[in-house]
PDB file of C-alpha atoms in Angstrom:
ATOM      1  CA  UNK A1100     107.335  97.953 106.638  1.00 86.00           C
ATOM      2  CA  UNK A1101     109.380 100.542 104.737  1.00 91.00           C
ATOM      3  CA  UNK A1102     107.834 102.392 102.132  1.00 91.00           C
ATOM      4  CA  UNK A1103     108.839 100.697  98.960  1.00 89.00           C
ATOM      5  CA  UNK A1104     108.207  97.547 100.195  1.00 89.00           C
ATOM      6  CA  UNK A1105     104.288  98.780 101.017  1.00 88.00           C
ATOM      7  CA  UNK A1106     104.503  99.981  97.125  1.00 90.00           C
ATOM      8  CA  UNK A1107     105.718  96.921  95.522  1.00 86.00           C
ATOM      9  CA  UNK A1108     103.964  94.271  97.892  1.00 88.00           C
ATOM     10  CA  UNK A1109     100.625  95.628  98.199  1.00 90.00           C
ATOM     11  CA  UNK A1110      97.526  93.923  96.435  1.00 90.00           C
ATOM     12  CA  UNK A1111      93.891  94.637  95.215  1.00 90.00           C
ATOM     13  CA  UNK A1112      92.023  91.904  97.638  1.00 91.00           C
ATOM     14  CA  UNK A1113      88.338  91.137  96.290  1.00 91.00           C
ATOM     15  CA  UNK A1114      86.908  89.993  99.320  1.00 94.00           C
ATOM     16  CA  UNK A1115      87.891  90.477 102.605  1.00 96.00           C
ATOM     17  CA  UNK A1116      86.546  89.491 106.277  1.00 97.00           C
ATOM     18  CA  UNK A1117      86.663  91.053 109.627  1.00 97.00           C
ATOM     19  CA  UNK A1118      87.890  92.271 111.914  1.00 98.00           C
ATOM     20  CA  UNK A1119      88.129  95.935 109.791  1.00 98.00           C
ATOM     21  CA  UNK A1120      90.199  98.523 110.751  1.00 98.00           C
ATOM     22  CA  UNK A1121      88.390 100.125 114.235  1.00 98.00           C
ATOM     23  CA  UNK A1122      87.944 103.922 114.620  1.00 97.00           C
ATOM     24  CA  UNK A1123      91.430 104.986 115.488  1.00 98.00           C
ATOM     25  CA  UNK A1124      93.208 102.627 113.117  1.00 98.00           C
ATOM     26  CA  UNK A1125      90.452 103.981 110.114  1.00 98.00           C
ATOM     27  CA  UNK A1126      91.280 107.714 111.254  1.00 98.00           C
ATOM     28  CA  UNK A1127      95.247 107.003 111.050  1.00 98.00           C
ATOM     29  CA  UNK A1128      94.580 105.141 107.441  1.00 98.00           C
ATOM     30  CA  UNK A1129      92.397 108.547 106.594  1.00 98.00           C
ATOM     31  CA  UNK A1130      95.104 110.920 107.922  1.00 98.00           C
ATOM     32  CA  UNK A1131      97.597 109.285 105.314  1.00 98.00           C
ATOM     33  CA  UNK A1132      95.140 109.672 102.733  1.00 98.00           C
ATOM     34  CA  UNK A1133      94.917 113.533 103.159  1.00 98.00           C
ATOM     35  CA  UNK A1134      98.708 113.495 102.976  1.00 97.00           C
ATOM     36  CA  UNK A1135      98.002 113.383  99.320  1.00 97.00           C
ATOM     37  CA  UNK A1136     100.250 116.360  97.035  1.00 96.00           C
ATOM     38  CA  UNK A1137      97.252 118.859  97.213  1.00 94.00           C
ATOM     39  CA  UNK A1138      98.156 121.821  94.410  1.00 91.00           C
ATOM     40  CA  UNK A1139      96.606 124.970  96.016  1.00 90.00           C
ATOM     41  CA  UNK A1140      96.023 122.895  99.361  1.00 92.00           C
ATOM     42  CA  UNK A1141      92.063 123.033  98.711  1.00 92.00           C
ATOM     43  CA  UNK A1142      91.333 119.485 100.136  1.00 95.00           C
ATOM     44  CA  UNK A1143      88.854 118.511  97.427  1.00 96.00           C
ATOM     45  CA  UNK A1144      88.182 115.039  99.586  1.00 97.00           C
ATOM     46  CA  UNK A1145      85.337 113.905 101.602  1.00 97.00           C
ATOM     47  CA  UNK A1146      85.076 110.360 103.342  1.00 98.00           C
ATOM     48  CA  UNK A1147      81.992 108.699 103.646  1.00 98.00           C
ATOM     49  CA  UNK A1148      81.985 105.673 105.918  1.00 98.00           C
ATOM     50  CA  UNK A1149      80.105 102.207 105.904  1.00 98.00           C
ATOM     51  CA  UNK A1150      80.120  99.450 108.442  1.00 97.00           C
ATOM     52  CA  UNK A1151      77.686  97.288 110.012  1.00 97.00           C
ATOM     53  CA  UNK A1152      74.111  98.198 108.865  1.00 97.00           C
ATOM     54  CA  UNK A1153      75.729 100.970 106.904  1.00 97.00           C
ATOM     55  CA  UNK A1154      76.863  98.271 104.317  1.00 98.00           C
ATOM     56  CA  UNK A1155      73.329  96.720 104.220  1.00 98.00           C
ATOM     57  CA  UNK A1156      71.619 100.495 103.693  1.00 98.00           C
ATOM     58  CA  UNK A1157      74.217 100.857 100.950  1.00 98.00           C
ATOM     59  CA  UNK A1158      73.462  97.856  99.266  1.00 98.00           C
ATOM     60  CA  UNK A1159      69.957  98.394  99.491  1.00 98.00           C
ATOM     61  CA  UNK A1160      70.536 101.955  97.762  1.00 98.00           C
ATOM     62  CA  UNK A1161      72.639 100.689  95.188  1.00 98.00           C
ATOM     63  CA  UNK A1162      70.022  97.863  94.208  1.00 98.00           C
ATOM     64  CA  UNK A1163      67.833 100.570  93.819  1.00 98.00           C
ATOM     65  CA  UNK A1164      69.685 101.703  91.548  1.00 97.00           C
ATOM     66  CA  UNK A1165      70.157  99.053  89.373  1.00 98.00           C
ATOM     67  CA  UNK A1166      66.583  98.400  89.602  1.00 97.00           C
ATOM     68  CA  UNK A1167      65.831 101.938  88.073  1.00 97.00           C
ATOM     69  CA  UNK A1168      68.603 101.515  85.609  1.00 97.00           C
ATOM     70  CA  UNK A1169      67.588  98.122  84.297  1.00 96.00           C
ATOM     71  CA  UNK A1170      63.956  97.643  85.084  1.00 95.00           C
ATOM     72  CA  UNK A1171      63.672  94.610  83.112  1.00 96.00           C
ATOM     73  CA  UNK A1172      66.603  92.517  85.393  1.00 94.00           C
ATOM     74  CA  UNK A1173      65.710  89.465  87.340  1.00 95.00           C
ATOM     75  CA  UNK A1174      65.152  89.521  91.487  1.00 95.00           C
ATOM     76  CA  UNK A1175      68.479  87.648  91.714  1.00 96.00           C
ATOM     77  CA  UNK A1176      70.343  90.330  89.640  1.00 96.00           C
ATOM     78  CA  UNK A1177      69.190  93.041  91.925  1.00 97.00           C
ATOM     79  CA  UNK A1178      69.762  90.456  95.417  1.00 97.00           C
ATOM     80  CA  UNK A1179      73.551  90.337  94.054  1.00 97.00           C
ATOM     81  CA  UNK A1180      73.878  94.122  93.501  1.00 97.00           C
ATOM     82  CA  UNK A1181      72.219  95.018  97.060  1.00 97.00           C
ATOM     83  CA  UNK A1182      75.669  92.357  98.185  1.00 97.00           C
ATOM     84  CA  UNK A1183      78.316  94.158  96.812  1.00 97.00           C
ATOM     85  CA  UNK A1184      79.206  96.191  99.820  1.00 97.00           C
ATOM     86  CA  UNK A1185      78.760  93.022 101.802  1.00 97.00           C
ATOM     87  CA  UNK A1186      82.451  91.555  99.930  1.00 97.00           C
ATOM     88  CA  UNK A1187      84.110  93.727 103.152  1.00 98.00           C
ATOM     89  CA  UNK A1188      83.516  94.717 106.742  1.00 98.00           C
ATOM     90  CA  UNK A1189      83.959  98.163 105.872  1.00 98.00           C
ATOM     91  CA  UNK A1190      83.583 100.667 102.802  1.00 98.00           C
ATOM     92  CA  UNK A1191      84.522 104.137 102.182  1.00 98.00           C
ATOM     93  CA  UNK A1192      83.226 106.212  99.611  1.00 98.00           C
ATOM     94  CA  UNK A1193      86.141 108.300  98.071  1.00 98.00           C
ATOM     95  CA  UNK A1194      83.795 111.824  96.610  1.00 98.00           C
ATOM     96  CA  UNK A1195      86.092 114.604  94.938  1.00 98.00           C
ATOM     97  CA  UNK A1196      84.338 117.758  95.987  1.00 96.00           C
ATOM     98  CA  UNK A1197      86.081 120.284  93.714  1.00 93.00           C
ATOM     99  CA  UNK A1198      86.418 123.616  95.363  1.00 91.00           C
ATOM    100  CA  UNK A1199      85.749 126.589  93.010  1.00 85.00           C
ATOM    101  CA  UNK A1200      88.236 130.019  92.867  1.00 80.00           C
ATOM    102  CA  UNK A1201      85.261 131.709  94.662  1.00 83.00           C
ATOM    103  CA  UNK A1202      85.303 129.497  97.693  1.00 82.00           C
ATOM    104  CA  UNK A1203      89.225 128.625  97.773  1.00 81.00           C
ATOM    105  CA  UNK A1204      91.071 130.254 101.204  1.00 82.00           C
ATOM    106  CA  UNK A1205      94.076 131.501  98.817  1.00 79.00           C
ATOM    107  CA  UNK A1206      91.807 132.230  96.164  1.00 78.00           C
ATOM    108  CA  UNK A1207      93.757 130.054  93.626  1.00 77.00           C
ATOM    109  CA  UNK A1208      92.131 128.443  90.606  1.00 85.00           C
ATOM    110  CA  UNK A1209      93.342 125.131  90.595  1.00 91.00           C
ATOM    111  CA  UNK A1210      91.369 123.149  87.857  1.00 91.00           C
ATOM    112  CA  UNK A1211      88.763 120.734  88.374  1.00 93.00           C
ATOM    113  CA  UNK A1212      91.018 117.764  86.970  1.00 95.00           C
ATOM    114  CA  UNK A1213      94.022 118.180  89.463  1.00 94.00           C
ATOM    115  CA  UNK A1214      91.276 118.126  92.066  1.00 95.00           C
ATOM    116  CA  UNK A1215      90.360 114.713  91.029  1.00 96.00           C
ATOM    117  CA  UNK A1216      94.047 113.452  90.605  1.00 97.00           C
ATOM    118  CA  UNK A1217      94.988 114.944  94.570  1.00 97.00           C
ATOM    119  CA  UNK A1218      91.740 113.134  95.826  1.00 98.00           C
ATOM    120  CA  UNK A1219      92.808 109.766  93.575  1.00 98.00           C
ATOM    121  CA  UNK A1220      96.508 110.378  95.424  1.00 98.00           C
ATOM    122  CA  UNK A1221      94.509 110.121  98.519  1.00 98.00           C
ATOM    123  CA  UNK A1222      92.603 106.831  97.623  1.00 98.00           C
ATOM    124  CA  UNK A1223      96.029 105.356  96.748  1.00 98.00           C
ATOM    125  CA  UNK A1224      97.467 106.693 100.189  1.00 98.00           C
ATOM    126  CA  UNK A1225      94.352 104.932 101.876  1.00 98.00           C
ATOM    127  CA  UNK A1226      95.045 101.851 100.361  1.00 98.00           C
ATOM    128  CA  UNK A1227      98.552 101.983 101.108  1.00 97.00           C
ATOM    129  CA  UNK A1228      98.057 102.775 104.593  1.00 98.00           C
ATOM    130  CA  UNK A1229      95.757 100.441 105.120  1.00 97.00           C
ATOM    131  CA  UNK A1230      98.022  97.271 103.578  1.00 96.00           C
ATOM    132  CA  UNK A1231     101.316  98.800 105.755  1.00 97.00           C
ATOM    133  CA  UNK A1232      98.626  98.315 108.820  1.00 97.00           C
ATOM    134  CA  UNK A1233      98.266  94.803 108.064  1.00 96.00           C
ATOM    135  CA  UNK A1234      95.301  95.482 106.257  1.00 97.00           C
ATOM    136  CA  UNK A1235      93.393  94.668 102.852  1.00 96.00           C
ATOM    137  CA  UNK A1236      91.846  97.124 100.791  1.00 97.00           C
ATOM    138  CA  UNK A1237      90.142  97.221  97.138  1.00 97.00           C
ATOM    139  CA  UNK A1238      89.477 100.266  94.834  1.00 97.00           C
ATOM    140  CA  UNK A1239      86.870  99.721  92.945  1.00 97.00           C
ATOM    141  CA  UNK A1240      84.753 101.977  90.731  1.00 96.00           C
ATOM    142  CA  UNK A1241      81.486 101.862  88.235  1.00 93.00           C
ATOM    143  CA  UNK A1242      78.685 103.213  87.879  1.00 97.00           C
ATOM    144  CA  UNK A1243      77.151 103.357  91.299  1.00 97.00           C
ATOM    145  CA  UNK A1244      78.868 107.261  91.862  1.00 96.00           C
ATOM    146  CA  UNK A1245      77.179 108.178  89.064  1.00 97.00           C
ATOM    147  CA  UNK A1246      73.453 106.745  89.705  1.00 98.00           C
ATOM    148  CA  UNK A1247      70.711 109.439  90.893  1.00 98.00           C
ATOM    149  CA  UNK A1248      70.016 107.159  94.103  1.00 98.00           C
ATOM    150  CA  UNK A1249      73.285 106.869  95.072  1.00 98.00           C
ATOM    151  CA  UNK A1250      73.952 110.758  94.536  1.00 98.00           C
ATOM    152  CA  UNK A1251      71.055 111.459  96.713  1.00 98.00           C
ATOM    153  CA  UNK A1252      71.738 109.066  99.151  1.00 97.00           C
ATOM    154  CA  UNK A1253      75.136 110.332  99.629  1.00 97.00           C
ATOM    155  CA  UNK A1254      73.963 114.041  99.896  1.00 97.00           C
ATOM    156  CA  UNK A1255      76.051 114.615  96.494  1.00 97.00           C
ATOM    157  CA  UNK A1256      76.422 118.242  95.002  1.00 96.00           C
ATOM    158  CA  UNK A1257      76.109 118.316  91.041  1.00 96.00           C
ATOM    159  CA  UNK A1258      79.786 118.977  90.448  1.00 96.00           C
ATOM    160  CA  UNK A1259      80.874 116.327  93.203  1.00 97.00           C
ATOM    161  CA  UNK A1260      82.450 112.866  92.059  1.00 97.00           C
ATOM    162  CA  UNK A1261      82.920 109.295  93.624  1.00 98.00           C
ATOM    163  CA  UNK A1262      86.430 108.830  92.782  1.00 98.00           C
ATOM    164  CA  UNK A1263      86.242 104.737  94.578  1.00 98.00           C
ATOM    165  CA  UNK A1264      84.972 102.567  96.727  1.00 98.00           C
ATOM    166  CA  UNK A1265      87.796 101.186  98.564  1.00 98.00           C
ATOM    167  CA  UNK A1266      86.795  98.072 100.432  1.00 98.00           C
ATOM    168  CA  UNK A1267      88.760  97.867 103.824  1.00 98.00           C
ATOM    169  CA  UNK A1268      89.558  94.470 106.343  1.00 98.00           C
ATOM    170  CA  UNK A1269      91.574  91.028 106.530  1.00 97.00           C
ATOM    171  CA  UNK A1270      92.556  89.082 104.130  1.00 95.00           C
ATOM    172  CA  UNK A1271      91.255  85.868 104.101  1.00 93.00           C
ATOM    173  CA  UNK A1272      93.591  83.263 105.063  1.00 90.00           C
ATOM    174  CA  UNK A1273      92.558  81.302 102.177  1.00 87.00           C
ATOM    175  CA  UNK A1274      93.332  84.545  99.554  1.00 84.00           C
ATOM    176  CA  UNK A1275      95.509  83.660  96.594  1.00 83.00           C
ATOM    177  CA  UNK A1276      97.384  87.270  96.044  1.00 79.00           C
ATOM    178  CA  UNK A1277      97.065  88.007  92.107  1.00 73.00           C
ATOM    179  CA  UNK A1278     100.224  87.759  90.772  1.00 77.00           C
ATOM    180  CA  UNK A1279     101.246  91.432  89.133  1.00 78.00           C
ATOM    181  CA  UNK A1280     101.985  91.813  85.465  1.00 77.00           C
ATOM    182  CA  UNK A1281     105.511  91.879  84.617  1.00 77.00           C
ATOM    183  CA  UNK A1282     107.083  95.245  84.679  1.00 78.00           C
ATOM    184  CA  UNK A1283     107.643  96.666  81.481  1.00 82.00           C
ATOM    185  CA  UNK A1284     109.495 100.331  81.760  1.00 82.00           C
ATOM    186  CA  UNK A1285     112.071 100.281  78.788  1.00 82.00           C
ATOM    187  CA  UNK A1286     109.350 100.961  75.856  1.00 82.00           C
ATOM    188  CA  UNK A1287     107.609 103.332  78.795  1.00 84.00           C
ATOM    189  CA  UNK A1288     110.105 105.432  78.796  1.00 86.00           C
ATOM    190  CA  UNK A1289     112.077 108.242  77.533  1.00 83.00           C
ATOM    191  CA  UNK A1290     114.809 110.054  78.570  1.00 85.00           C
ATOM    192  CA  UNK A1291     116.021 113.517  77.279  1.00 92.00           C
ATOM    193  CA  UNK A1292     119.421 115.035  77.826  1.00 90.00           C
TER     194      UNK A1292
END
């Protein structure tokens, strides 16, 4: 698949099933995602991986956390949260880990928000990858990254960030692909000279 076919083709997918990427096809999907424009090549990314009981233990953290959140919500409200990461057969947790001038090998100050936009680059490249490999993937976000159980869970430093969830596998045979929204460029943009 060429490359702008992967761009205008590819599709959130909700749920997904197995068979997931494996090991090697996960690493190749991850080595695309570090391929990401980098300003001040500081690598700001960190993967964190969830399959089999993983995605159990993660839904069981994030329940927590919506139990501590929401203390008044019903036993059913909580059973759906601890399901979320069940919707694929694999998860990765996207964390910007912003690395300050101190700690930086070329001792560049690149600002905290480029960080964030190199390790979003590499979320995009992930699900890219993954959809050129025959694979679906969906970014999601919320407030799960930001929850004090999750954070601890995920061995989180203050000034780290959980930039998406992207959910990884097959696409259902039964998936309806969600049609995209028109593209509208002429009142986007604006040309000088």
């Amino acid at each position: 698949m060429d490359a702008l076919t992967c761009l205008l083709e590819r599709r959130s997918i909700p749920r997904l099933v197995s068979p997931a990427p494996d090991d090697a096809e996960l690493r190749r999907m991850l080595e695309a995602a570090v391929a990401a424009p980098d300003h001040g090549q500081l690598r700001p990314w960190r993967f964190v991986v969830f399959r089999d009981e993983g995605l159990a233990d993660l839904g069981a953290v994030f329940a927590q956390a919506h139990a501590a959140r929401e203390p008044d919500t019903d036993a059913g409200a909580i059973e759906k949260t601890a399901a979320k990461p069940l919707r694929a057969p694999l998860v990765v947790a996207v964390v910007c880990t912003p690395v300050p001038v101190d700690e930086a090998w070329n001792a560049k100050a690149i600002p905290t928000w480029e960080q964030t936009a190199a390790v979003a680059a590499a979320t995009q490249n992930l699900c890219l990858a993954a959809h050129a490999m025959g694979f679906g993937a969906m970014w999601r976000t919320g407030w799960f990254g930001d929850a004090p159980e999750v954070r601890t869970a995920l061995g989180l430093a203050p000034t780290d960030q959980v930039v998406a969830w992207v959910y990884l596998g097959s696409v259902p045979q039964s998936a309806t692909l969600p049609p995209r929204r028109p593209t509208e460029l002429d009142d986007r943009i604006t040309t000088w000279g």
